[in-house]
Coordinates of C-alpha atoms in Angstrom, one line a residue:
X890 CA -20.2 8.8 23.8
X891 CA -17.5 11.6 25.4
X892 CA -16.8 14.8 23.4
X893 CA -13.4 13.8 22.2
X894 CA -15.5 10.8 20.5
X895 CA -18.0 13.0 19.0
X896 CA -15.9 15.1 17.8
X897 CA -13.1 12.4 16.5
X898 CA -16.5 10.8 15.4
X899 CA -17.4 14.5 13.3
X900 CA -13.3 14.4 11.3
X901 CA -13.8 11.4 10.4
X902 CA -16.6 12.2 8.3
X903 CA -15.1 15.3 7.3
X904 CA -12.4 13.5 5.8
X905 CA -14.3 11.1 3.8
X906 CA -16.7 13.1 2.7
X907 CA -13.7 15.2 1.4
X908 CA -12.4 12.0 0.0
X909 CA -15.7 11.0 -2.0
X910 CA -16.4 14.6 -2.7
X911 CA -13.6 16.6 -3.6
X912 CA -11.0 14.9 -5.0
X913 CA -10.8 14.0 -8.8
X914 CA -11.9 10.3 -9.7
X915 CA -10.9 10.7 -13.1
X916 CA -7.1 8.7 -11.8
X917 CA -5.0 8.3 -8.7
X918 CA -7.7 6.3 -6.8
X919 CA -7.6 2.9 -6.5
X920 CA -9.7 0.7 -9.0
X921 CA -12.2 -2.1 -7.7
X922 CA -9.5 -4.6 -7.5
X923 CA -7.2 -2.3 -5.1
X924 CA -6.5 -1.3 -2.2
X925 CA -4.5 1.8 -0.5
X926 CA -4.2 4.1 2.9
X927 CA -5.6 8.1 2.9
X928 CA -5.0 10.8 5.4
X929 CA -6.3 13.8 5.9
X930 CA -5.0 16.8 8.4
X931 CA -8.7 18.4 9.0
X932 CA -8.5 21.5 10.9
X933 CA -10.8 22.7 13.5
X934 CA -12.0 26.4 14.7
X935 CA -12.9 26.0 18.6
X936 CA -15.5 29.3 17.9
X937 CA -17.6 27.2 20.8
X938 CA -17.5 24.5 23.3
X939 CA -20.5 22.6 21.6
X940 CA -18.0 19.7 19.5
X941 CA -20.9 19.6 17.6
X942 CA -20.9 23.4 15.6
X943 CA -17.2 23.4 15.9
X944 CA -15.8 24.5 12.7
X945 CA -14.1 21.6 10.3
X946 CA -12.3 21.6 7.1
X947 CA -9.2 19.7 5.2
X948 CA -6.2 21.4 5.2
X949 CA -4.2 18.5 3.6
X950 CA -4.7 15.3 2.0
X951 CA -3.2 12.1 0.4
X952 CA -3.5 8.4 -0.6
X953 CA -0.4 5.8 -0.8
X954 CA 1.4 3.0 0.7
X955 CA 4.2 3.0 -1.1
X956 CA 8.4 3.9 -0.6
X957 CA 11.5 3.9 -2.9
X958 CA 14.5 5.0 -2.1
X959 CA 16.5 6.6 -5.1
X960 CA 15.6 4.3 -7.8
X961 CA 17.1 3.3 -11.4
X962 CA 14.7 5.9 -13.8
X963 CA 16.2 8.5 -11.4
X964 CA 20.0 7.3 -10.4
X965 CA 20.8 6.1 -13.9
X966 CA 20.6 9.7 -15.1
X967 CA 23.1 10.6 -12.4
X968 CA 26.3 10.4 -15.6
X969 CA 28.6 12.6 -14.7
X970 CA 30.4 14.6 -11.5
X971 CA 28.9 17.5 -10.4
X972 CA 31.2 20.9 -10.7
X973 CA 30.2 23.8 -8.1
X974 CA 27.6 26.0 -10.4
X975 CA 29.0 29.8 -9.6
X976 CA 27.9 33.1 -11.4
X977 CA 29.9 35.8 -10.4
X978 CA 32.2 34.3 -7.8
X979 CA 28.7 32.7 -5.9
X980 CA 26.6 29.4 -6.4
X981 CA 23.7 30.1 -8.3
X982 CA 20.5 28.7 -6.5
X983 CA 18.0 27.0 -7.7
X984 CA 15.9 29.2 -10.1
X985 CA 19.4 30.0 -12.4
X986 CA 20.1 26.4 -13.7
X987 CA 19.6 26.3 -17.3
X988 CA 18.8 23.2 -19.8
X989 CA 22.3 22.8 -20.4
X990 CA 23.1 22.5 -16.3
X991 CA 24.0 19.6 -14.6
X992 CA 21.9 18.7 -11.6
X993 CA 22.8 15.8 -10.3
X994 CA 23.4 17.2 -6.9
X995 CA 19.6 17.5 -6.3
X996 CA 19.0 14.5 -7.6
X997 CA 18.1 12.9 -4.0
X998 CA 16.0 15.8 -3.1
X999 CA 14.0 15.0 -6.3
X1000 CA 12.7 11.5 -5.0
X1001 CA 9.6 10.9 -2.9
X1002 CA 11.2 8.4 -0.7
X1003 CA 8.2 7.6 1.3
X1004 CA 5.2 8.0 -0.1
X1005 CA 2.6 6.5 2.9
X1006 CA -0.3 8.7 2.9
X1007 CA 0.7 10.1 6.4
X1008 CA 3.9 11.5 5.6
X1009 CA 2.0 12.7 1.9
X1010 CA -0.6 14.6 3.9
X1011 CA 2.4 15.9 6.6
X1012 CA 4.4 17.5 3.9
X1013 CA 1.2 18.5 2.5
X1014 CA 0.8 20.9 5.6
X1015 CA 4.2 22.2 5.0
X1016 CA 2.6 23.2 1.7
X1017 CA -0.1 25.2 2.7
X1018 CA 2.5 27.0 5.2
X1019 CA 4.7 27.7 3.3
X1020 CA 2.3 29.1 1.3
X1021 CA 0.9 31.3 3.9
X1022 CA 4.5 32.6 4.6
X1023 CA 5.3 33.4 0.8
X1024 CA 2.1 35.8 0.7
X1025 CA 2.7 37.5 4.2
X1026 CA 6.6 38.3 2.9
X1027 CA 4.7 39.5 -0.4
X1028 CA 2.1 40.8 1.5
X1029 CA -0.7 39.2 -0.6
X1030 CA -4.0 37.7 1.5
X1031 CA -4.1 34.7 2.5
X1032 CA -7.8 33.2 1.7
X1033 CA -8.0 30.2 4.9
X1034 CA -5.1 31.3 6.8
X1035 CA -3.8 29.1 9.9
X1036 CA -1.1 31.4 10.9
X1037 CA -0.7 34.8 13.2
X1038 CA 2.4 36.5 12.9
X1039 CA 4.2 37.4 16.4
X1040 CA 7.5 39.6 17.6
X1041 CA 10.0 37.6 17.1
X1042 CA 12.0 36.5 20.8
X1043 CA 15.3 36.7 19.1
X1044 CA 14.9 40.8 18.2
X1045 CA 15.4 39.3 14.5
X1046 CA 14.4 40.4 10.9
X1047 CA 13.1 37.7 9.7
X1048 CA 9.2 37.0 10.3
X1049 CA 7.6 34.9 13.1
X1050 CA 4.5 33.3 13.6
X1051 CA 2.9 31.0 15.2
X1052 CA -0.6 28.3 14.8
X1053 CA -3.5 30.7 15.3
X1054 CA -4.7 30.6 19.1
X1055 CA -8.4 29.6 18.1
X1056 CA -7.3 26.8 15.7
X1057 CA -6.8 22.7 16.5
X1058 CA -5.0 20.5 14.0
X1059 CA -6.1 16.4 13.9
X1060 CA -5.3 13.8 12.0
X1061 CA -7.5 11.1 10.1
X1062 CA -5.6 7.7 8.7
X1063 CA -8.1 5.2 7.4
X1064 CA -5.2 2.3 9.1
X1065 CA -3.3 2.4 11.9
X1066 CA 0.4 3.8 11.1
X1067 CA 2.4 1.0 9.8
X1068 CA 5.3 0.0 12.7
X1069 CA 4.3 -0.3 16.2
X1070 CA 0.8 1.1 16.1
X1071 CA 0.1 -1.6 13.8
X1072 CA 0.6 -4.7 16.0
X1073 CA -2.8 -5.7 17.2
X1074 CA -5.1 -8.5 17.8
X1075 CA -7.2 -9.2 14.9
X1076 CA -9.4 -12.3 13.7
X1077 CA -9.2 -15.0 11.2
X1078 CA -12.6 -16.9 9.6
X1079 CA -12.1 -20.4 10.1
X1080 CA -14.7 -23.4 8.0
X1081 CA -15.2 -26.3 9.8
X1082 CA -16.1 -29.5 7.7
X1083 CA -19.4 -30.5 9.9
X1084 CA -22.1 -28.3 8.6
X1085 CA -24.2 -28.0 11.4
X1086 CA -21.1 -26.2 12.9
X1087 CA -20.6 -23.0 13.5
X1088 CA -17.2 -21.3 12.3
X1089 CA -14.1 -21.4 14.2
X1090 CA -12.2 -17.6 14.8
X1091 CA -8.8 -17.7 14.8
X1092 CA -6.9 -14.6 16.5
X1093 CA -3.5 -13.3 16.2
X1094 CA -1.1 -10.0 15.8
X1095 CA -1.3 -8.2 13.0
X1096 CA 1.6 -8.5 11.2
X1097 CA 3.7 -5.6 10.2
X1098 CA 5.8 -5.2 7.3
X1099 CA 7.9 -2.6 8.6
X1100 CA 10.7 -4.6 9.7
X1101 CA 12.2 -4.0 13.2
X1102 CA 16.0 -2.1 14.0
X1103 CA 18.3 -4.6 15.2
X1104 CA 21.8 -2.8 15.2
X1105 CA 24.3 -0.2 13.5
X1106 CA 25.8 -3.2 12.7
X1107 CA 25.7 -6.6 11.1
X1108 CA 27.8 -8.3 14.3
X1109 CA 25.3 -11.1 15.1
X1110 CA 26.9 -10.9 18.4
X1111 CA 25.8 -7.7 19.2
X1112 CA 21.6 -7.9 17.8
X1113 CA 22.1 -10.9 20.4
X1114 CA 23.4 -9.0 23.3
X1115 CA 20.8 -6.3 22.5
X1116 CA 17.9 -8.0 22.0
X1117 CA 18.6 -11.3 24.5
X1118 CA 16.0 -14.1 23.3
X1119 CA 14.3 -12.9 20.4
X1120 CA 14.0 -15.2 17.6
X1121 CA 14.8 -13.5 14.0
X1122 CA 13.9 -15.1 11.5
X1123 CA 15.9 -13.4 9.0
X1124 CA 17.5 -9.9 8.4
X1125 CA 19.2 -7.7 5.6
X1126 CA 22.1 -5.4 5.8
X1127 CA 21.1 -1.4 5.0
X1128 CA 23.0 1.5 3.6
X1129 CA 21.4 4.9 4.2
X1130 CA 22.7 7.8 2.7
X1131 CA 25.3 8.4 5.3
X1132 CA 27.1 5.7 4.1
X1133 CA 25.8 4.1 7.7
X1134 CA 25.1 -0.1 7.5
X1135 CA 21.7 -0.9 9.4
X1136 CA 20.4 -3.9 9.9
X1137 CA 16.9 -5.4 10.3
X1138 CA 14.8 -8.2 11.1
X1139 CA 12.1 -9.6 10.7
X1140 CA 11.5 -11.6 13.8
X1141 CA 9.3 -14.6 14.4
X1142 CA 7.3 -13.0 17.3
X1143 CA 6.9 -9.1 17.3
X1144 CA 8.6 -7.0 19.3
X1145 CA 6.5 -3.9 21.0
X1146 CA 7.8 -0.5 21.7
X1147 CA 10.8 -1.0 19.2
X1148 CA 12.2 0.9 16.2
X1149 CA 11.1 0.4 13.1
X1150 CA 12.0 1.0 9.0
X1151 CA 9.8 0.1 5.6
X1152 CA 12.9 -1.9 4.1
X1153 CA 10.4 -2.6 1.3
X1154 CA 10.0 -6.0 -0.6
X1155 CA 12.9 -8.6 0.3
X1156 CA 13.6 -8.9 -3.4
X1157 CA 14.8 -5.9 -4.2
X1158 CA 18.5 -5.2 -3.6
X1159 CA 20.1 -3.6 -0.2
X1160 CA 21.9 -0.6 -2.3
X1161 CA 18.1 0.1 -3.3
X1162 CA 15.5 -0.4 -0.4
X1163 CA 14.0 2.6 1.7
X1164 CA 15.4 3.6 5.1
X1165 CA 12.4 5.8 6.2
X1166 CA 11.3 5.1 9.4
X1167 CA 7.8 3.7 9.9
X1168 CA 5.1 6.5 10.6
X1169 CA 4.3 5.2 13.8
X1170 CA 7.9 6.5 14.6
X1171 CA 7.6 9.6 12.2
X1172 CA 4.2 10.4 14.0
X1173 CA 6.1 9.9 17.2
X1174 CA 8.8 12.7 16.2
X1175 CA 6.2 15.2 15.3
X1176 CA 4.4 14.6 18.9
X1177 CA 7.5 15.9 19.8
X1178 CA 9.7 18.5 17.3
X1179 CA 6.7 19.7 15.4
X1180 CA 4.2 18.8 12.0
X1181 CA 6.4 22.1 10.4
X1182 CA 10.1 20.2 10.2
X1183 CA 13.8 22.1 10.0
X1184 CA 13.1 24.7 7.4
X1185 CA 9.6 26.6 8.0
X1186 CA 11.4 26.5 12.0
X1187 CA 12.8 29.4 11.1
X1188 CA 9.5 31.1 10.2
X1189 CA 7.8 29.0 13.0
X1190 CA 9.5 28.6 15.5
X1191 CA 7.3 27.0 17.4
X1192 CA 6.9 22.9 17.1
X1193 CA 2.8 22.7 15.6
X1194 CA 1.5 19.9 16.9
X1195 CA -1.7 17.2 16.0
X1196 CA -4.2 17.6 18.8
X1197 CA -5.5 14.4 17.9
X1198 CA -5.5 11.1 15.6
X1199 CA -8.5 9.0 14.5
X1200 CA -8.6 5.5 12.9
X1201 CA -11.0 4.0 11.2
X1202 CA -11.9 0.9 13.0
X1203 CA -10.6 -2.4 11.5
X1204 CA -13.1 -4.9 10.9
X1205 CA -10.8 -7.7 12.0
X1206 CA -9.8 -6.2 15.3
X1207 CA -10.4 -8.0 18.5
X1208 CA -11.4 -6.3 21.8
X1209 CA -8.4 -7.3 23.4
X1210 CA -7.8 -4.2 25.9
X1211 CA -6.6 -7.1 29.1
X1212 CA -3.2 -7.7 27.1
X1213 CA -3.0 -4.1 25.8
X1214 CA -3.2 -5.6 21.8
X1215 CA -6.1 -4.4 21.1
X1216 CA -6.9 -1.4 17.9
X1217 CA -7.6 1.4 20.2
X1218 CA -4.6 0.4 23.0
X1219 CA -1.8 -0.4 20.1
X1220 CA -3.1 3.3 19.2
X1221 CA -2.3 4.9 22.7
X1222 CA 0.9 2.2 23.5
X1223 CA 2.7 3.4 20.0
X1224 CA 1.5 6.9 19.5
X1225 CA 0.7 8.8 22.3
X1226 CA 2.3 7.3 25.1
X1227 CA 5.3 7.2 23.7
X1228 CA 5.4 10.8 22.9
X1229 CA 3.9 11.5 26.2
X1230 CA 6.7 9.6 27.5
X1231 CA 9.8 11.7 25.2
X1232 CA 8.3 15.0 26.1
X1233 CA 9.1 14.4 29.7
X1234 CA 12.3 14.0 28.6
X1235 CA 12.2 17.0 26.4
X1236 CA 10.4 18.9 29.2
X1237 CA 13.6 18.2 31.9
X1238 CA 16.5 19.9 29.8
X1239 CA 14.1 22.4 27.0
X1240 CA 12.8 24.5 29.4
X1241 CA 9.2 26.5 28.2
X1242 CA 8.7 23.3 25.4
X1243 CA 5.2 23.6 26.0
X1244 CA 3.5 20.4 23.9
X1245 CA 1.1 17.9 24.9
X1246 CA 0.8 14.7 23.4
X1247 CA -2.5 13.9 20.6
X1248 CA -6.0 12.2 21.8
X1249 CA -6.2 9.2 20.2
X1250 CA -9.4 7.6 19.2
X1251 CA -10.9 4.5 17.1
X1252 CA -13.8 5.3 14.9
X1253 CA -16.8 4.2 12.9
X1254 CA -16.7 6.0 10.1
X1255 CA -15.0 3.3 7.4
X1256 CA -12.7 4.0 4.4
X1257 CA -13.5 0.9 2.3
X1258 CA -10.8 0.6 0.1
X1259 CA -8.4 0.6 3.0
X1260 CA -5.5 -2.0 3.2
X1261 CA -7.7 -4.0 6.3
X1262 CA -10.9 -3.7 4.6
X1263 CA -9.2 -5.5 1.3
X1264 CA -7.9 -8.2 3.7
X1265 CA -10.9 -8.3 5.5
X1266 CA -12.5 -9.3 2.0
X1267 CA -9.7 -11.2 1.1
X1268 CA -10.3 -13.6 4.2
X1269 CA -14.0 -13.8 3.6
X1270 CA -13.3 -15.0 0.0
X1271 CA -11.7 -17.8 1.4
X1272 CA -13.6 -18.6 4.1
X1273 CA -16.5 -18.4 1.7
X1274 CA -14.5 -20.9 -0.7
X1275 CA -13.9 -23.5 1.9
X1276 CA -17.2 -23.9 4.1
X1277 CA -18.4 -24.4 0.0
X1278 CA -15.9 -27.1 -0.5
X1279 CA -15.0 -25.4 -3.9
X1280 CA -12.2 -26.0 -5.3
X1281 CA -12.6 -24.3 -8.8
X1282 CA -13.4 -21.2 -7.5
X1283 CA -10.7 -18.2 -7.9
X1284 CA -10.8 -16.3 -5.3
X1285 CA -9.4 -12.9 -6.6
X1286 CA -6.3 -11.0 -4.6
X1287 CA -6.2 -7.3 -4.2
X1288 CA -3.3 -5.6 -4.9
X1289 CA -1.8 -2.2 -4.2
X1290 CA -2.2 0.9 -5.7
X1291 CA 0.7 2.2 -7.1
X1292 CA -0.5 5.9 -7.4
X1293 CA -0.9 8.6 -4.8
X1294 CA -2.8 12.1 -4.4
X1295 CA -2.0 14.9 -2.7
X1296 CA -4.5 18.1 -2.2
X1297 CA -4.0 20.8 -0.1
X1298 CA -6.3 23.8 0.2
X1299 CA -5.4 27.1 -2.3
X1300 CA -3.7 29.6 -0.5
X1301 CA -5.8 32.0 -3.2
X1302 CA -9.5 31.6 -3.8
X1303 CA -9.4 29.1 -5.8
X1304 CA -12.3 26.3 -5.5
X1305 CA -11.7 22.9 -3.5
X1306 CA -12.2 20.7 -6.9
X1307 CA -9.9 22.9 -8.7
X1308 CA -7.8 20.5 -10.7
X1309 CA -4.3 22.5 -9.7
X1310 CA -5.2 21.5 -5.9
X1311 CA -4.2 17.7 -6.5
X1312 CA -1.4 16.1 -7.8
X1313 CA -0.8 12.5 -8.6
X1314 CA 2.5 10.8 -8.3
X1315 CA 4.0 6.9 -8.8
X1316 CA 5.2 5.4 -5.6
X1317 CA 8.0 3.4 -6.8
X1318 CA 9.4 6.5 -8.3
X1319 CA 8.6 9.3 -6.2
X1320 CA 8.2 11.4 -8.6
X1321 CA 4.3 13.4 -10.5
X1322 CA 2.8 10.8 -12.8
X1323 CA 4.0 11.2 -16.6
X1324 CA 6.8 10.5 -19.1
X1325 CA 9.4 8.7 -17.8
X1326 CA 12.5 11.4 -17.8
X1327 CA 15.4 10.9 -19.8
X1328 CA 18.1 13.5 -18.3
X1329 CA 18.6 15.2 -15.2
X1330 CA 16.6 18.8 -15.6
X1331 CA 13.7 16.1 -16.8
X1332 CA 13.9 14.6 -13.6
X1333 CA 14.1 17.9 -11.9
X1334 CA 10.5 19.1 -14.1
X1335 CA 9.1 15.6 -12.6
X1336 CA 9.7 16.4 -8.7
X1337 CA 6.5 16.7 -6.5
X1338 CA 5.6 19.9 -5.0
X1339 CA 6.2 17.9 -2.0
X1340 CA 10.1 16.8 -2.7
X1341 CA 12.5 18.4 -0.1
X1342 CA 13.3 19.6 -3.8
X1343 CA 10.8 21.9 -4.3
X1344 CA 10.6 22.8 -0.4
X1345 CA 14.5 23.8 -0.6
X1346 CA 13.8 26.5 -3.6
X1347 CA 10.5 27.3 -1.5
X1348 CA 12.9 28.4 1.2
X1349 CA 15.3 30.0 -1.0
X1350 CA 12.5 32.1 -2.3
X1351 CA 11.1 33.1 1.1
X1352 CA 15.5 33.9 2.3
X1353 CA 15.4 36.3 -0.9
X1354 CA 12.0 38.3 0.2
X1355 CA 13.4 39.2 3.8
X1356 CA 13.6 42.3 4.7
X1357 CA 17.0 43.3 4.1
X1358 CA 19.4 44.7 6.9
X1359 CA 20.4 48.2 7.6
X1360 CA 23.0 49.5 5.7
X1361 CA 24.5 51.4 8.9
X1362 CA 24.3 48.5 11.1
X1363 CA 26.5 46.6 8.3
X1364 CA 29.0 49.3 7.7
X1365 CA 29.2 49.3 11.9
X1366 CA 29.7 46.0 12.2
X1367 CA 32.4 45.9 9.3

């Protein structure tokens, strides 16, 4: 076993132990007849060359497999046109809003539109980084720091940070990310009529629910020109937040290397559909631009990237290295190679862009509530029913868990099991679990700590803590 494989196995065990021993079991986790996806970002301290001695801990983790748009539960609250909020001739901050204000201008940022586990785990890391930046500006020590302060290259008064040189970040996921990375060969059992013959095994490509982006128009001629002979069984036209029309479709034969959207179920109206990119595509973007996002880049200018990504082995997976269709090969093709190709192009344009693609691995550690494990159990039950020629046995179907848990490490001295570190959200609404909001102000109180709205609040607070420019310099500039 290589050192990379050994470290990946340890990372997966660290993540799985955290799920079973730290996350609360009294809500948010899937029940017996439910499945979910689990993802965690693990920090590794390289204080030794021996992989067995490297310190590992979970920084952020989450469960979830749903996405949404601005659902009626929130969008119906926008009953009046938002007027500019002014105070003493300036626009008021989020913290200065009152219960009498209409807050519909913030409504889009309240909703967690993408509650897939990988996305929530990454947003949890962003929350940890915001905590550390804020603590530094307030001169409050962080109990388990990830960042070190550096000298700003631009001579700015804004403090800047980078990941500590002896740390690296890694991601564990219970299933291959949706989109291109989830297209690989799987086997299904098929019972034979003859009791003396062995069961036959069929293989097919695993189906990704993320739909291929065909064009920025619904013009079928453009679609045919772009994709040639690809057979599209159905197309859906959606409109994103910028009022751009995007056409997505479902192929008869899945195409590799294509950009995809999580466009929700087919029975959802197009104006309520999610327009989120697939997890595979988002991970590629993080591998080039960094995990910290645009707002945090003001304080963390260099990309913080994942050093490795490991995924639990799909019990249905077929070894198909020759055709590049195995589970590991799908990760290499859809994540590592796409990031590597994009980085080559970026480095030509941006000198000094020193980023490496992540290593990928399939690990033996199993998450029993994963989607792949659930579908394997379902296939096994169907096979057993057919083998026994039973017409009366009802095969129970496991459903997706509608709630999501997100957990982040404490910035002070809270125990890992402290309930304040855990938040439960509803995937279908993108809000915290609780009562249905009856006003826009209620909806704002229901906003997750991982929402764009809350990150905007954090950014504004940190900006208010920055050292003020010298008054003499200001007068000279005038």
